[in-house]
mmCIF file of C-alpha atoms in Angstrom:
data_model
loop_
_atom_site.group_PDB
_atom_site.id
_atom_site.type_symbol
_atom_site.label_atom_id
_atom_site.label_comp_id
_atom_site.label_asym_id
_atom_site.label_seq_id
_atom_site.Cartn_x
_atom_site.Cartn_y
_atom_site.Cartn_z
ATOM 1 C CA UNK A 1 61.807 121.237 60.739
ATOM 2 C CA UNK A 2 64.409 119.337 58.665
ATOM 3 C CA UNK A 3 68.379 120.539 58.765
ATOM 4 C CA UNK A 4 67.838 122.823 55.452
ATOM 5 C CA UNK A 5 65.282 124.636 56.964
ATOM 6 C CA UNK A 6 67.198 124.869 60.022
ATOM 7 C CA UNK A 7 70.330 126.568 57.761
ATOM 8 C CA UNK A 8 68.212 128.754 56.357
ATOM 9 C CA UNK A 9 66.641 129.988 59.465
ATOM 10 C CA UNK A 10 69.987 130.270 60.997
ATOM 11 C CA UNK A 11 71.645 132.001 57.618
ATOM 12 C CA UNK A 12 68.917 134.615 57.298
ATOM 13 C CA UNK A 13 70.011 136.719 60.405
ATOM 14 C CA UNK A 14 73.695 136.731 59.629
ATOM 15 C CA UNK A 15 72.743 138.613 55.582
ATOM 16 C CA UNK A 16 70.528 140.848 57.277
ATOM 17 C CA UNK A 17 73.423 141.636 60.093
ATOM 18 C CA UNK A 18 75.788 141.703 57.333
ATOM 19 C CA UNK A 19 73.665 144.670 55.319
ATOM 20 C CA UNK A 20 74.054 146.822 58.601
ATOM 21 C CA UNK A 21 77.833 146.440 59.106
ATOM 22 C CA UNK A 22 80.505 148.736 57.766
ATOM 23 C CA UNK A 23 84.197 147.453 58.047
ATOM 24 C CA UNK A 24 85.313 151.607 57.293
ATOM 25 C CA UNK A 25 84.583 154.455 55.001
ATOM 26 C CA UNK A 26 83.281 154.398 51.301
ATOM 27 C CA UNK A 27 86.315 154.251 49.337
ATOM 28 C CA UNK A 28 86.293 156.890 46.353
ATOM 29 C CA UNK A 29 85.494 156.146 42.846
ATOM 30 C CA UNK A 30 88.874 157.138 41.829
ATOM 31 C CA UNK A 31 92.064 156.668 43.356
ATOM 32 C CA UNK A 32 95.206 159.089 42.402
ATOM 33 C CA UNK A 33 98.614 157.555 41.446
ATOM 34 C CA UNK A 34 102.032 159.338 39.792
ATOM 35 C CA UNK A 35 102.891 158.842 35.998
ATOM 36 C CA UNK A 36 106.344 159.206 35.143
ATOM 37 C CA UNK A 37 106.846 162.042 32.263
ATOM 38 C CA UNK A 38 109.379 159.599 30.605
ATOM 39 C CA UNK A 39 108.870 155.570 30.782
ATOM 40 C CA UNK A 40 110.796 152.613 29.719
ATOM 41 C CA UNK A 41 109.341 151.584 26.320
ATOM 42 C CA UNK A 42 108.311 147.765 26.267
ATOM 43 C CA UNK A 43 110.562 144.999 25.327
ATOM 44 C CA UNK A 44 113.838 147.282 25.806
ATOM 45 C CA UNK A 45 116.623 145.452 27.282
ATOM 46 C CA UNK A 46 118.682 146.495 29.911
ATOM 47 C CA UNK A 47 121.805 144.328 30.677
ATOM 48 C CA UNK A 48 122.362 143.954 34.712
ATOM 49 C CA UNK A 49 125.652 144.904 35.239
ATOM 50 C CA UNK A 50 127.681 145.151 38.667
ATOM 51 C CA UNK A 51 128.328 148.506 39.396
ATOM 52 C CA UNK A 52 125.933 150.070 37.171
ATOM 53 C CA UNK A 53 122.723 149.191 39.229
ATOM 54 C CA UNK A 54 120.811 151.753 41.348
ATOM 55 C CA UNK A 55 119.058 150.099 44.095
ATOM 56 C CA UNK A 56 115.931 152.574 44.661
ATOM 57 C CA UNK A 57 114.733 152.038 48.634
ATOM 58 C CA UNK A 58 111.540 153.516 49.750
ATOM 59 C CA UNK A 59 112.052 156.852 51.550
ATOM 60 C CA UNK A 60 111.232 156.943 55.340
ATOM 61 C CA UNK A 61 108.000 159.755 55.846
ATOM 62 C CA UNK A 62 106.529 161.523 58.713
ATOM 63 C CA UNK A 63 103.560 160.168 60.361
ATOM 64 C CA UNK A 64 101.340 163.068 58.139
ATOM 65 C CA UNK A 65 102.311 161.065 55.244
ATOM 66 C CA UNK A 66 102.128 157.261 56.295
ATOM 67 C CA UNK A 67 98.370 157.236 55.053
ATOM 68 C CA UNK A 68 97.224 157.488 51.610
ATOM 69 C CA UNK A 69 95.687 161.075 51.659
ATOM 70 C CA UNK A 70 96.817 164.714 50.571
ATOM 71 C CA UNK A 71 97.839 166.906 53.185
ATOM 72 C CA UNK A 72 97.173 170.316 53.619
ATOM 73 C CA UNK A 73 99.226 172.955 55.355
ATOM 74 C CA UNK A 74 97.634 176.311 56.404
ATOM 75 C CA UNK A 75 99.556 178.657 59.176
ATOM 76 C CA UNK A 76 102.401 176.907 60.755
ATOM 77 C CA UNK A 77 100.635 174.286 62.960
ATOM 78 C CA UNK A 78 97.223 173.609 61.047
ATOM 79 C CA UNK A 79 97.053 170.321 59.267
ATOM 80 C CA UNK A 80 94.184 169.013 57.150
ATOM 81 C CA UNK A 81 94.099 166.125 54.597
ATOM 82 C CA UNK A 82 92.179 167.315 50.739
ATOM 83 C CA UNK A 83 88.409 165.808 50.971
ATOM 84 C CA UNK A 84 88.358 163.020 48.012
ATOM 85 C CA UNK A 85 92.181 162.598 47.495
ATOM 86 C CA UNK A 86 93.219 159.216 47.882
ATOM 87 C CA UNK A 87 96.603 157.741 46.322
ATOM 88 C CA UNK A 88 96.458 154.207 45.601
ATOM 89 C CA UNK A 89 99.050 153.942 48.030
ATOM 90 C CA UNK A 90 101.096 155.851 50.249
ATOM 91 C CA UNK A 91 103.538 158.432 49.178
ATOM 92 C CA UNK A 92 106.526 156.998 49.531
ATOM 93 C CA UNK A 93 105.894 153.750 47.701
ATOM 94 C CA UNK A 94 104.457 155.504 45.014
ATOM 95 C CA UNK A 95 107.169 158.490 45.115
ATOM 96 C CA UNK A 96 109.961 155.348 44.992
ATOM 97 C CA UNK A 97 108.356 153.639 41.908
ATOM 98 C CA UNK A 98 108.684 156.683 40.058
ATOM 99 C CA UNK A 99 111.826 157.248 41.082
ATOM 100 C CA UNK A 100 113.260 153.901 39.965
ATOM 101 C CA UNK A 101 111.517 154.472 36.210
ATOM 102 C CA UNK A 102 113.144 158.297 35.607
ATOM 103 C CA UNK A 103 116.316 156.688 37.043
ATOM 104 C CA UNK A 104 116.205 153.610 34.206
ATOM 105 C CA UNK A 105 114.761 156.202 31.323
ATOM 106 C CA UNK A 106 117.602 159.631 32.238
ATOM 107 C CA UNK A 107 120.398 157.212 32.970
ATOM 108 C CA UNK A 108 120.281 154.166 31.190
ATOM 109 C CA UNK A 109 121.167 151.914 34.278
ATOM 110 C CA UNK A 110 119.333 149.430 36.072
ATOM 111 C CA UNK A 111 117.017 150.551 38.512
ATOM 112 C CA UNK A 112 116.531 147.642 41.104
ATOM 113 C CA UNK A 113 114.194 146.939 44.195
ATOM 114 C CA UNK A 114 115.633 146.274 47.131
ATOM 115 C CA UNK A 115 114.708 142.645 47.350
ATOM 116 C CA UNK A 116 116.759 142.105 44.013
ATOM 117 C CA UNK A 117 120.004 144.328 45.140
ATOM 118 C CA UNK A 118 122.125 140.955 44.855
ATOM 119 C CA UNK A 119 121.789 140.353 41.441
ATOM 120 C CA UNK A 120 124.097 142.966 40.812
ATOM 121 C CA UNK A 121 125.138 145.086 43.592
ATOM 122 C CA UNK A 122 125.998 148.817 42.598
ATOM 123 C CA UNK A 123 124.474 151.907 44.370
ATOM 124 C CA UNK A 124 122.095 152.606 47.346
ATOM 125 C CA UNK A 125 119.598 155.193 46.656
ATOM 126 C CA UNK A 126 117.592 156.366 49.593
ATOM 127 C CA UNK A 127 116.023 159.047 51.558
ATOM 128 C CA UNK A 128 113.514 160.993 53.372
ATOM 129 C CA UNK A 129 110.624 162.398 51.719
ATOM 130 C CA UNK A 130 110.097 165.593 53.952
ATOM 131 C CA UNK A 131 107.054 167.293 52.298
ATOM 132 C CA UNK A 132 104.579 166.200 49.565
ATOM 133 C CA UNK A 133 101.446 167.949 49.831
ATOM 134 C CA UNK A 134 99.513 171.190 49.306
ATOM 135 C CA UNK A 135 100.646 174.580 51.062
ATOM 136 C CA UNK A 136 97.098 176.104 50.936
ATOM 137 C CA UNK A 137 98.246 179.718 51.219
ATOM 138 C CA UNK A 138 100.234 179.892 48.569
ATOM 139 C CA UNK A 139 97.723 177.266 46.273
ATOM 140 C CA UNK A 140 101.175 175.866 45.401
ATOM 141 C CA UNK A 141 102.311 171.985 46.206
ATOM 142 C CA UNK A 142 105.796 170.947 47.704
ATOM 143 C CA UNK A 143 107.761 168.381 47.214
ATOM 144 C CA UNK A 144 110.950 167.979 49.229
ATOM 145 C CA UNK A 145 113.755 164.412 49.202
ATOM 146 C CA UNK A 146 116.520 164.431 51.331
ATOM 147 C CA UNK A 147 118.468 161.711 49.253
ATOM 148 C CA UNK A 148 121.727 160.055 50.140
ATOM 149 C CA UNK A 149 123.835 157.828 47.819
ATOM 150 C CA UNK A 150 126.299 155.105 48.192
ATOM 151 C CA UNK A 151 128.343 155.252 45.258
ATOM 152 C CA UNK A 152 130.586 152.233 44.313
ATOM 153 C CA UNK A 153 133.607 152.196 46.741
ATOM 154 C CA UNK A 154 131.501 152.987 49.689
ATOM 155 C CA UNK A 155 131.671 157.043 48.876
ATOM 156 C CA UNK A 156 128.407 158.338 50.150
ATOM 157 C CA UNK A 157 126.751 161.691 49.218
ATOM 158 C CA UNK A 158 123.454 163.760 50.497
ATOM 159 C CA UNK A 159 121.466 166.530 48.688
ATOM 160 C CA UNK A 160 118.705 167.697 49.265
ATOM 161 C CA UNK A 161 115.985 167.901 46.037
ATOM 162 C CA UNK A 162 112.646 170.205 46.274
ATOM 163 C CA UNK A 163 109.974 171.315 43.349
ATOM 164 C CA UNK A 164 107.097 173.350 43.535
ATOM 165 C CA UNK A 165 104.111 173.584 41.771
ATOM 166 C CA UNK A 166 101.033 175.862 41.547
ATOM 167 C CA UNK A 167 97.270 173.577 41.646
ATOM 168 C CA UNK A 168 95.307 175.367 39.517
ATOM 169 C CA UNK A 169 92.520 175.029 42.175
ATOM 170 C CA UNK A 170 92.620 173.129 45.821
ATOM 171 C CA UNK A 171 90.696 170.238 44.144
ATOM 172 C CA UNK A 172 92.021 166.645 44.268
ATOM 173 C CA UNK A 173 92.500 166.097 40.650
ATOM 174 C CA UNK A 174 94.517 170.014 40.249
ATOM 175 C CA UNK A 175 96.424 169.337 43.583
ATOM 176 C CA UNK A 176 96.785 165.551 42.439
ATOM 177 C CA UNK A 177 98.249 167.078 38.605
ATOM 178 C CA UNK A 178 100.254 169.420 40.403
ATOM 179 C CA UNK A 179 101.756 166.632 42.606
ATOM 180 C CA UNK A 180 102.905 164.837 39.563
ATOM 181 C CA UNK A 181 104.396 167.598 37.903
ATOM 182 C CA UNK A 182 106.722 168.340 40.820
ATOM 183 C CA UNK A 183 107.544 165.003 41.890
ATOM 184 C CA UNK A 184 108.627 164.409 38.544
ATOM 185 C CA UNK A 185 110.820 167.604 38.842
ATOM 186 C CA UNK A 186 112.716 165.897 41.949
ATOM 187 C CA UNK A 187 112.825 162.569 39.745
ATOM 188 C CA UNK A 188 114.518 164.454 37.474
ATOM 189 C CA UNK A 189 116.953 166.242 39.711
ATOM 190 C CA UNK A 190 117.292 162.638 41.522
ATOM 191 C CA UNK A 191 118.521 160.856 38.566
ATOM 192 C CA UNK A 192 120.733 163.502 36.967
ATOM 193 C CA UNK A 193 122.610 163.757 40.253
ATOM 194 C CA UNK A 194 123.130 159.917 39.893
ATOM 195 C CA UNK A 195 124.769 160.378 36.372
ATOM 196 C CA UNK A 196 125.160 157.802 33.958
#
């Protein structure tokens, strides 16, 4: 038997294995994400300017919402997550990124990432994102932020920002539609609150 026969025999096993193995569940053919009602167009500029920068951090979330899925509250105690939803990332990621674009669009100042908060240091934006899911007995989604502010001199405020919305029916792309609308409502709050 000469040494490419020898691969072969030895490679054949490890494709067959690898046919039987499953490294987790069949992701689904689509994944959900949030659009902002308002975006930047292209090629606008937007001068960086100390002072007039809002730093957007990611919200802290419960554990029900450090996973990519839609939950569902029915009763007081019962949790479930929507069969089929999946974001293409969690929440509060995705929740932030939309945040940062109706901040730039409503207020006309620089919305930054954290990692680029010294290139010109204004405000702090962050926050708790309490609640984004579907309440199934009322067919209605909530989203709640608990947002807190440092303003320029080191004044810090706290509000917190909630929208509701009705999903047409408890289906992933309704409750996904519905989850859009209403985080955009909080967006919205969010950045008026800032000011320009």
């Amino acid at each position: 038997m000469n040494v490419r026969t020898l691969s072969l025999a030895a490679l054949l096993p490890a494709l067959a294995l690898a046919g039987c193995v499953s490294f987790g569940p069949k992701p689904p053919p689509e994944l959900l994400r949030l659009t902002p009602t308002q975006a930047m167009p292209a090629g606008q500029e937007m001068p960086l300017t100390a002072g007039q920068s809002v730093t957007v951090l990611v919200p802290t979330a419960p554990a029900e919402l450090s996973n990519n899925r839609i939950p569902v509250r029915s009763g007081t105690s019962q949790l479930a997550y929507l069969k089929g939803a999946q974001w293409a990332d969690v929440p509060a990621r995705l929740f932030r990124d939309l945040l940062a674009e109706t901040i730039r669009t409503r207020t006309g100042r620089p919305a930054l990432d954290v990692r680029d908060y010294h290139l010109a240091p204004g405000m702090r934006l962050s926050g708790r994102l309490h609640a984004f899911g579907l309440d199934a007995g009322s067919k209605q989604v909530d989203v709640v932020y608990d947002a807190t502010i440092q303003r320029e001199g080191g004044r810090i405020e706290t509000r917190r920002f909630e929208a509701h919305a009705p999903a047409a029916s408890i289906d992933e792309v309704a409750v996904a539609q519905a989850l859009n609308a209403a985080a955009n409502d909080v967006a919205a709050q969010v950045a008026d609150w800032i000011g320009k």
